[in-house]
Tab-separated table of C-alpha atoms in Angstrom:
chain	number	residue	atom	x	y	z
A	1	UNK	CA	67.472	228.222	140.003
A	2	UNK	CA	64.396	229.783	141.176
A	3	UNK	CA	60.994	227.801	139.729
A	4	UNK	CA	59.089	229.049	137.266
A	5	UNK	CA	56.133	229.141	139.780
A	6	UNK	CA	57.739	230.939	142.218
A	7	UNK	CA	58.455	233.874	139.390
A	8	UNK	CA	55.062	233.547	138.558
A	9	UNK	CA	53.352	233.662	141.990
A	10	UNK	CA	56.247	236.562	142.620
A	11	UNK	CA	54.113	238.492	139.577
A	12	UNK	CA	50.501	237.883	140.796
A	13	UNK	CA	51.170	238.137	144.467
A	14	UNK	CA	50.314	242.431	143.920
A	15	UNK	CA	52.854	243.344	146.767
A	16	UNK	CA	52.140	245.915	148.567
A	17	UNK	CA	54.765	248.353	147.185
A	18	UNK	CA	52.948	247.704	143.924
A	19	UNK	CA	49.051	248.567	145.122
A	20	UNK	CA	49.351	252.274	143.773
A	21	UNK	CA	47.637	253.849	140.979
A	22	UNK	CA	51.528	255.018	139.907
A	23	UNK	CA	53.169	251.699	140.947
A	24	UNK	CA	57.048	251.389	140.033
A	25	UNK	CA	58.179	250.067	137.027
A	26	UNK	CA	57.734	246.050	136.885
A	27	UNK	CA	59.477	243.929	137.417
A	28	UNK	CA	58.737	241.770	134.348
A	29	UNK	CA	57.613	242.778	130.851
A	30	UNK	CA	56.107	240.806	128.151
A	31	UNK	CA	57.052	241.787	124.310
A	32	UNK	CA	55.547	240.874	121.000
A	33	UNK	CA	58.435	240.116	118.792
A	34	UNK	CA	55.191	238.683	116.321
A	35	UNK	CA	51.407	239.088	116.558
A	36	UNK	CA	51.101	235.775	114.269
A	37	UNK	CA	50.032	232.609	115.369
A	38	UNK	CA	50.334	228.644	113.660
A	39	UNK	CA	47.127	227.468	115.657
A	40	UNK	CA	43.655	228.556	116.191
A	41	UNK	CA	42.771	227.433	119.534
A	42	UNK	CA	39.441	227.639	120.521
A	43	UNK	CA	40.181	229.775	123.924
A	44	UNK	CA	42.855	232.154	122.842
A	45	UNK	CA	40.904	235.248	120.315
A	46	UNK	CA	44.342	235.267	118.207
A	47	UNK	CA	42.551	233.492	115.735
A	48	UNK	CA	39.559	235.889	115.557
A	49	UNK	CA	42.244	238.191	113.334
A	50	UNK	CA	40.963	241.563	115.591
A	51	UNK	CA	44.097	243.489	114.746
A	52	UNK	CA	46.946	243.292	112.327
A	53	UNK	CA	48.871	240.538	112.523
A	54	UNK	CA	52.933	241.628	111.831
A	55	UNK	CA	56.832	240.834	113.193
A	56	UNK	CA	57.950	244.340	115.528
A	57	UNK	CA	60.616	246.251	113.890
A	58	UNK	CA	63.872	245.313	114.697
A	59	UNK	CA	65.105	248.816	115.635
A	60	UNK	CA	61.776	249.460	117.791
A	61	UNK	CA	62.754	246.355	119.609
A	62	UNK	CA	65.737	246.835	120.536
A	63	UNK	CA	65.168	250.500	121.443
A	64	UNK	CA	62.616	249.004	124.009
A	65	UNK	CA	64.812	246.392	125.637
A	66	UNK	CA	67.096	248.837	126.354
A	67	UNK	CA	64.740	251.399	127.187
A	68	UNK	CA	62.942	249.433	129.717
A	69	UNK	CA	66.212	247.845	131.231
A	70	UNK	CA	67.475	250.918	131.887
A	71	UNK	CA	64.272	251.755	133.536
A	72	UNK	CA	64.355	248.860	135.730
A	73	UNK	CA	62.703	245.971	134.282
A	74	UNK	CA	64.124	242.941	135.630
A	75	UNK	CA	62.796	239.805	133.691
A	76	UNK	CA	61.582	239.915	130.035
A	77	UNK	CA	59.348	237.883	127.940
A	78	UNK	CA	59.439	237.698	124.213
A	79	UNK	CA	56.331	237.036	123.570
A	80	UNK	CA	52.532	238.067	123.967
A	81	UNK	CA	49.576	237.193	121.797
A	82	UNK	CA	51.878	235.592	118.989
A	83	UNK	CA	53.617	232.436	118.840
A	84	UNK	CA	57.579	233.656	118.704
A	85	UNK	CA	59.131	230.500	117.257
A	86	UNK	CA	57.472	231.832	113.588
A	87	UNK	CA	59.646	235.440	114.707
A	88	UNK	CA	63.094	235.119	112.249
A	89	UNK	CA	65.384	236.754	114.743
A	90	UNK	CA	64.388	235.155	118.019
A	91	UNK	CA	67.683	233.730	119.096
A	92	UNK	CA	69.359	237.162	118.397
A	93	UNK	CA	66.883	238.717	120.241
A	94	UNK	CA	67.282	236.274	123.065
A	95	UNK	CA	70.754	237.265	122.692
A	96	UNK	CA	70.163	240.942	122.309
A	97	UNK	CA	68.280	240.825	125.974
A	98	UNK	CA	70.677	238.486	127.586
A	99	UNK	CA	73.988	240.057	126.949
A	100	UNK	CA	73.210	243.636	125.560
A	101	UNK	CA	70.916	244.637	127.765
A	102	UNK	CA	71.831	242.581	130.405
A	103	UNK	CA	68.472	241.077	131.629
A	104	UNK	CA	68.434	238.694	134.749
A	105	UNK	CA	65.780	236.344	133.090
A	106	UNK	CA	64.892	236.443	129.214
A	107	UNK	CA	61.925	233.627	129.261
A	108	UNK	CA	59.636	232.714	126.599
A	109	UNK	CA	56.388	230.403	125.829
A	110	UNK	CA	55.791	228.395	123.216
A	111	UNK	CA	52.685	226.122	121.663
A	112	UNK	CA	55.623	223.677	120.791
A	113	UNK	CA	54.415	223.270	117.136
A	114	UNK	CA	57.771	224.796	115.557
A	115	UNK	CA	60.215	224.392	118.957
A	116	UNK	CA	62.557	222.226	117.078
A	117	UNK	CA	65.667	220.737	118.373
A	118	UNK	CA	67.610	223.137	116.235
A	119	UNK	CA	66.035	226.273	116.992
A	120	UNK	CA	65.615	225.202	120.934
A	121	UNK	CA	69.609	225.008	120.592
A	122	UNK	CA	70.027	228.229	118.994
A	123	UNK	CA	67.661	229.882	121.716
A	124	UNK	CA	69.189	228.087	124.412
A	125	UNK	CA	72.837	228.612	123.070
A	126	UNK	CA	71.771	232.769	122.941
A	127	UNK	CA	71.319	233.036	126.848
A	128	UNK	CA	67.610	231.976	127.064
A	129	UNK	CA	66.602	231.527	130.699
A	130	UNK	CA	63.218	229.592	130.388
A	131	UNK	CA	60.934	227.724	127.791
A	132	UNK	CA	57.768	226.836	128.600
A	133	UNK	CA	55.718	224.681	126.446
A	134	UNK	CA	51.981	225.038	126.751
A	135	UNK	CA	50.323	221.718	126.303
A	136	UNK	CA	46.555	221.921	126.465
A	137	UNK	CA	45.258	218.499	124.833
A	138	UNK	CA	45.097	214.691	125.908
A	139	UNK	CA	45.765	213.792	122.386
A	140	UNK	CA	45.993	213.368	118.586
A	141	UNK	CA	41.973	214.152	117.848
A	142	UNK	CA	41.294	216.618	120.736
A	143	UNK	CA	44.417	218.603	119.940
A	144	UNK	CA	43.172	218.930	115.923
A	145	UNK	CA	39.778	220.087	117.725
A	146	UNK	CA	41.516	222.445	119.754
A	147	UNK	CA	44.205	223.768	117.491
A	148	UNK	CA	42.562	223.424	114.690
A	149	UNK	CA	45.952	221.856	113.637
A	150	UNK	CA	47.345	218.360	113.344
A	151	UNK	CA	50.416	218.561	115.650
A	152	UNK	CA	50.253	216.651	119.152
A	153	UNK	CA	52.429	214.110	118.117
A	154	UNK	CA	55.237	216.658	116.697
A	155	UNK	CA	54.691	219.003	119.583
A	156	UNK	CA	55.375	216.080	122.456
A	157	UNK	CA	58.157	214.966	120.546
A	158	UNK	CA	59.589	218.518	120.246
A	159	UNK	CA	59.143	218.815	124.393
A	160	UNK	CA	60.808	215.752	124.313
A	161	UNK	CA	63.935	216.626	122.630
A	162	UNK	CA	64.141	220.106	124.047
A	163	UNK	CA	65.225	218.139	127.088
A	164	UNK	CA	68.224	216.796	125.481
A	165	UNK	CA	68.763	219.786	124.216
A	166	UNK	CA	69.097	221.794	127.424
A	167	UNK	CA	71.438	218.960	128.969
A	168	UNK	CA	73.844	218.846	125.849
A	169	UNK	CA	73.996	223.105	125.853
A	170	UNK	CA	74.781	222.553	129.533
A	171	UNK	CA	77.015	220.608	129.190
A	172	UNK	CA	79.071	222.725	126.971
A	173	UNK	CA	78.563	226.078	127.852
A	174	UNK	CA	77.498	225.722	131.600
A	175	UNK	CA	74.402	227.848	130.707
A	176	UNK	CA	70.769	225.906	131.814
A	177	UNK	CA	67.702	227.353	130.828
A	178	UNK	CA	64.842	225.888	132.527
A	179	UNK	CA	62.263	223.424	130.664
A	180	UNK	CA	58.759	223.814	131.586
A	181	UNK	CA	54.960	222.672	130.578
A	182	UNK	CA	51.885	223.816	131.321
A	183	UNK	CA	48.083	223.195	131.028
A	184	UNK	CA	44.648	224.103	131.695
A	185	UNK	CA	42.863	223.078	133.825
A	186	UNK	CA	39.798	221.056	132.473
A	187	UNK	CA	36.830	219.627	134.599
A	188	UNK	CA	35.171	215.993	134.740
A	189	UNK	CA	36.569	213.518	132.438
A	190	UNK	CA	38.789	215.814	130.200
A	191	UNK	CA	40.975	216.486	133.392
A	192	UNK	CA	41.006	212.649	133.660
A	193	UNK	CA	42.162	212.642	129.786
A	194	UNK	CA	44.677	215.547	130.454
A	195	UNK	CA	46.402	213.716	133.562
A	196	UNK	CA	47.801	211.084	131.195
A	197	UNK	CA	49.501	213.201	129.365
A	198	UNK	CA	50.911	215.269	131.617
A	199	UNK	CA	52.358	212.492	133.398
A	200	UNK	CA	53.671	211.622	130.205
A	201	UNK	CA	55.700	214.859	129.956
A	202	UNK	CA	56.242	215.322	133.240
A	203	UNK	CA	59.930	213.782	133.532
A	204	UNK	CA	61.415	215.911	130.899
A	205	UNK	CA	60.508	219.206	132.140
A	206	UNK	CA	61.537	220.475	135.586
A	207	UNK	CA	58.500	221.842	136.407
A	208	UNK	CA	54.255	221.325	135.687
A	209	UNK	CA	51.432	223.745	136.596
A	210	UNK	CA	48.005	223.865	135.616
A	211	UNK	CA	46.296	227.564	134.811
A	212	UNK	CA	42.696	228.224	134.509
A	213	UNK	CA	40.479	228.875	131.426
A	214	UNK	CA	40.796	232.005	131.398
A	215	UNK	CA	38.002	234.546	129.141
A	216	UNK	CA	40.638	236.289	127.165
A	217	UNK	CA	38.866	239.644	128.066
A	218	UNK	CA	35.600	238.647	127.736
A	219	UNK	CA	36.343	237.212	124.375
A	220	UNK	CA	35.962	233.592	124.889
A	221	UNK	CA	33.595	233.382	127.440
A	222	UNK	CA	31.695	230.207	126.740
A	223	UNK	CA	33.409	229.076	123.908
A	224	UNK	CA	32.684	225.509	123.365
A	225	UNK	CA	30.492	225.311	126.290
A	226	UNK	CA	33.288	225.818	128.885
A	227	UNK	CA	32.970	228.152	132.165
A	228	UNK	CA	36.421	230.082	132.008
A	229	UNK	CA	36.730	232.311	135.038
A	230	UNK	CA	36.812	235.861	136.116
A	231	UNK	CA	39.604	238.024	134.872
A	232	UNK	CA	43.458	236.419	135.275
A	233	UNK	CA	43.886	235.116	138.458
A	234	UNK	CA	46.739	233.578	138.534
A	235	UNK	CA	47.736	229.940	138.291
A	236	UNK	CA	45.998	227.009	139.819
A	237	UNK	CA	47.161	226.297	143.317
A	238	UNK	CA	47.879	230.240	143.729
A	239	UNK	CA	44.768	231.938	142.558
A	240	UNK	CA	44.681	235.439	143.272
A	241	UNK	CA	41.259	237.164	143.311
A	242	UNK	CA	40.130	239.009	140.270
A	243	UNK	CA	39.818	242.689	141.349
A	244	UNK	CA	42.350	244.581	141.670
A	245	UNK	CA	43.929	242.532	138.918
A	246	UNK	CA	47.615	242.168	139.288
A	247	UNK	CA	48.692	242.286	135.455
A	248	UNK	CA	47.590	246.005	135.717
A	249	UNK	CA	50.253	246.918	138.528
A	250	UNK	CA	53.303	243.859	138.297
A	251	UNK	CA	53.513	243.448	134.284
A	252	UNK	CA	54.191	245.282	131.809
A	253	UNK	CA	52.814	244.386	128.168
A	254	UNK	CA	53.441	245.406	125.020
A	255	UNK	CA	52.736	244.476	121.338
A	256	UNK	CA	54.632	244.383	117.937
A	257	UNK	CA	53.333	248.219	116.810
A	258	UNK	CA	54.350	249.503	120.083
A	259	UNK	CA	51.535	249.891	122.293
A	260	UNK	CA	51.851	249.322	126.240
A	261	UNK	CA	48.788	247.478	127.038
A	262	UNK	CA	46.845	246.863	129.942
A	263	UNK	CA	46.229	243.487	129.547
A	264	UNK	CA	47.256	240.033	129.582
A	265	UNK	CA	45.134	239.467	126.620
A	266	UNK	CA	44.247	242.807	124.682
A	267	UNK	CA	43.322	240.977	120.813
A	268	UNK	CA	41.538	244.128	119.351
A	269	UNK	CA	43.993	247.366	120.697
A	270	UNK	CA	40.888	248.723	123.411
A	271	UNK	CA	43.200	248.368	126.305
A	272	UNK	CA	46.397	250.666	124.894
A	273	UNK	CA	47.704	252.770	127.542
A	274	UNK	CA	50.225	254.600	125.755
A	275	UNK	CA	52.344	254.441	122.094
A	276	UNK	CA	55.868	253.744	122.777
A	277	UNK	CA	56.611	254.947	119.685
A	278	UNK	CA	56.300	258.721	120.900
A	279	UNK	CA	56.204	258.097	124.661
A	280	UNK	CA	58.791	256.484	127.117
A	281	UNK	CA	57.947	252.974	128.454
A	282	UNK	CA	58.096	254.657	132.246
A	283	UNK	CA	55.495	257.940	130.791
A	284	UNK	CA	53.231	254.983	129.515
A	285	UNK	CA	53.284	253.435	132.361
A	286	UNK	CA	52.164	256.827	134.762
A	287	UNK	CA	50.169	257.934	131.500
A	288	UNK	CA	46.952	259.467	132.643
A	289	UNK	CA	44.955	256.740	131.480
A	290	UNK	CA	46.887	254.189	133.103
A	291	UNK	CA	46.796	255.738	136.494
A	292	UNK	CA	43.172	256.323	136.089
A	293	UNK	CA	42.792	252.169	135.392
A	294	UNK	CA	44.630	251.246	138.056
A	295	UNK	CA	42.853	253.760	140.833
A	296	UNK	CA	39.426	251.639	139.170
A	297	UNK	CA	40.814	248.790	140.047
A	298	UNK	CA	41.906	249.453	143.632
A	299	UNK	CA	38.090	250.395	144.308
A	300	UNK	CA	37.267	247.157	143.381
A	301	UNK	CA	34.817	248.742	141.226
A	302	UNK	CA	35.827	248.710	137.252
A	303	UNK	CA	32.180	249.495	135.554
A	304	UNK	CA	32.329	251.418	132.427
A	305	UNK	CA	36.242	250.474	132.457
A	306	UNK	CA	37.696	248.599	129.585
A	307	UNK	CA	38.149	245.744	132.089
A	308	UNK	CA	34.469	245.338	132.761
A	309	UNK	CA	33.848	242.747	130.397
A	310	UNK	CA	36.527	240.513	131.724
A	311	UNK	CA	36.299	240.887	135.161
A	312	UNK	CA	32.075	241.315	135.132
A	313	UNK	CA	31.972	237.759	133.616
A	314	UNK	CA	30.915	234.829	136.315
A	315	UNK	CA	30.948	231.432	135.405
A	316	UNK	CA	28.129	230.224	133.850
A	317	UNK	CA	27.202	233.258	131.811
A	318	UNK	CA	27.669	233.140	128.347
């Protein structure tokens, strides 16, 4: 099985076939089966409610999967902004991508807060691929302070049984989705905090990686006195430089109502390149505006772009 940070590097490595203002269509896609979250975290802008926050219509996403499968998309993600464990039909969309569309790799993220052992089985058990739990607190108090939520306890423990999980549905089926965790990467003593806790978790998932603080567009930057970095640059021990950004050119992104978006992290709608509901997945993706982006990025110059925000801000600036 191919890691979870070799996919990822695979993504944000911008290959050269890629580096076109009308690049082919990616390999990976990210969907928003639900726009709703059950935390607030301080560095995600979910919780700053800039859009409407709604489930994607069954019909739409199915229309999509196949859609973009036939179109060449390799791996998909079902999930985005939202947190897809409060999504109803998740395992039959799992199922849905895996064996009616036929996707390679069907992966998801979770916060872990309502992964329980039954619904990790019915995901697993549905041809899921990969779970990734993102755990981004040293414990009980700083998690409440991040979250906003009482749950480290129940989210470790729900990590924790996932493992068991994956072995039994192995087991029986001969189908093993991957188990992964990952966290940002503090500074100073909170890194220090952090380290306990992901050694703690460490030998029940088959792989750990750190990612940045990112600025969520520009949205975060400075929240609670941290220094997030420049646009998305990858993962921690493969950091890719901000401009051009890869998630313009490798990944595709799209949310519940149907918009293709630019970005890894578009809370408010400004970076829609095209409605899916009137326009092919492959015309979005060439759509004028699009093209234009990407040409912005390949100067290395994105001023009066919708990416300047994120990309503009430098650590230490508010």
């Amino acid at each position: 099985m191919t890691s979870i940070t070799a996919r990822v590097d695979a993504i944000t490595a911008l290959d050269t076939a890629w580096r076109g203002a009308r690049p082919p269509v990616p390999r990976s896609v990210k969907i928003e089966l639900t726009a709703r979250c059950d935390l607030q975290c301080f560095f995600c802008a979910t919780g700053y409610k800039l859009r409407d926050k709604a489930d994607i219509d069954w019909g739409l996403l199915t229309r999509l999967l196949k859609e973009m499968r036939e179109a060449g998309v390799e791996e998909i993600g079902l999930f985005y902004l939202g947190e897809s464990m409060l999504y109803p039909k998740l395992a039959e969309a799992i199922r849905f991508a895996k064996h009616e569309c036929g996707y390679p790799y069907v992966f998801l993220t979770t916060n872990g807060r309502l992964a329980k052992p039954e619904k990790v089985r019915a995901c697993m058990e549905a041809g899921l691929d990969s779970l990734k739990f993102s755990i981004n607190a040293a414990d009980p108090e700083q998690y409440k302070q991040v979250t906003r939520v009482d749950a480290f306890d129940k989210v470790l423990a729900n990590l924790k049984a996932a493992r068991g999980v994956r072995d039994e549905v192995l087991a029986a089926t001969g189908h093993r989705c991957g188990l992964y965790a990952s966290s940002i990467l503090y500074d100073g003593e909170q890194q220090e905090r952090m380290a306990a806790t992901v050694a703690e978790i460490v030998p029940y998932v088959d792989e750990h990686y750190y990612l940045p603080l990112y600025n969520q567009a520009g949205f975060t930057a400075g929240a609670h006195g941290t220094k997030p970095v420049a646009g998305n640059i990858g993962r921690v021990g493969a950091l890719r430089e901000p401009l051009p950004c890869w998630a313009v050119f490798t990944e595709g992104h799209v949310t519940y109502d149907g918009k293709l978006s630019a970005c890894c992290f578009d809370h408010d709608g400004r970076f829609d390149m095209g409605d899916l509901m009137t326009t092919s997945f492959t015309d979005a993706w060439h759509s004028e505006a699009f093209t234009a982006l990407r040409a912005a990025h390949l100067k290395k110059d994105v001023t009066g772009t919708v990416c300047e925000r994120c990309i503009a801000y430098q650590q230490g600036e508010a």
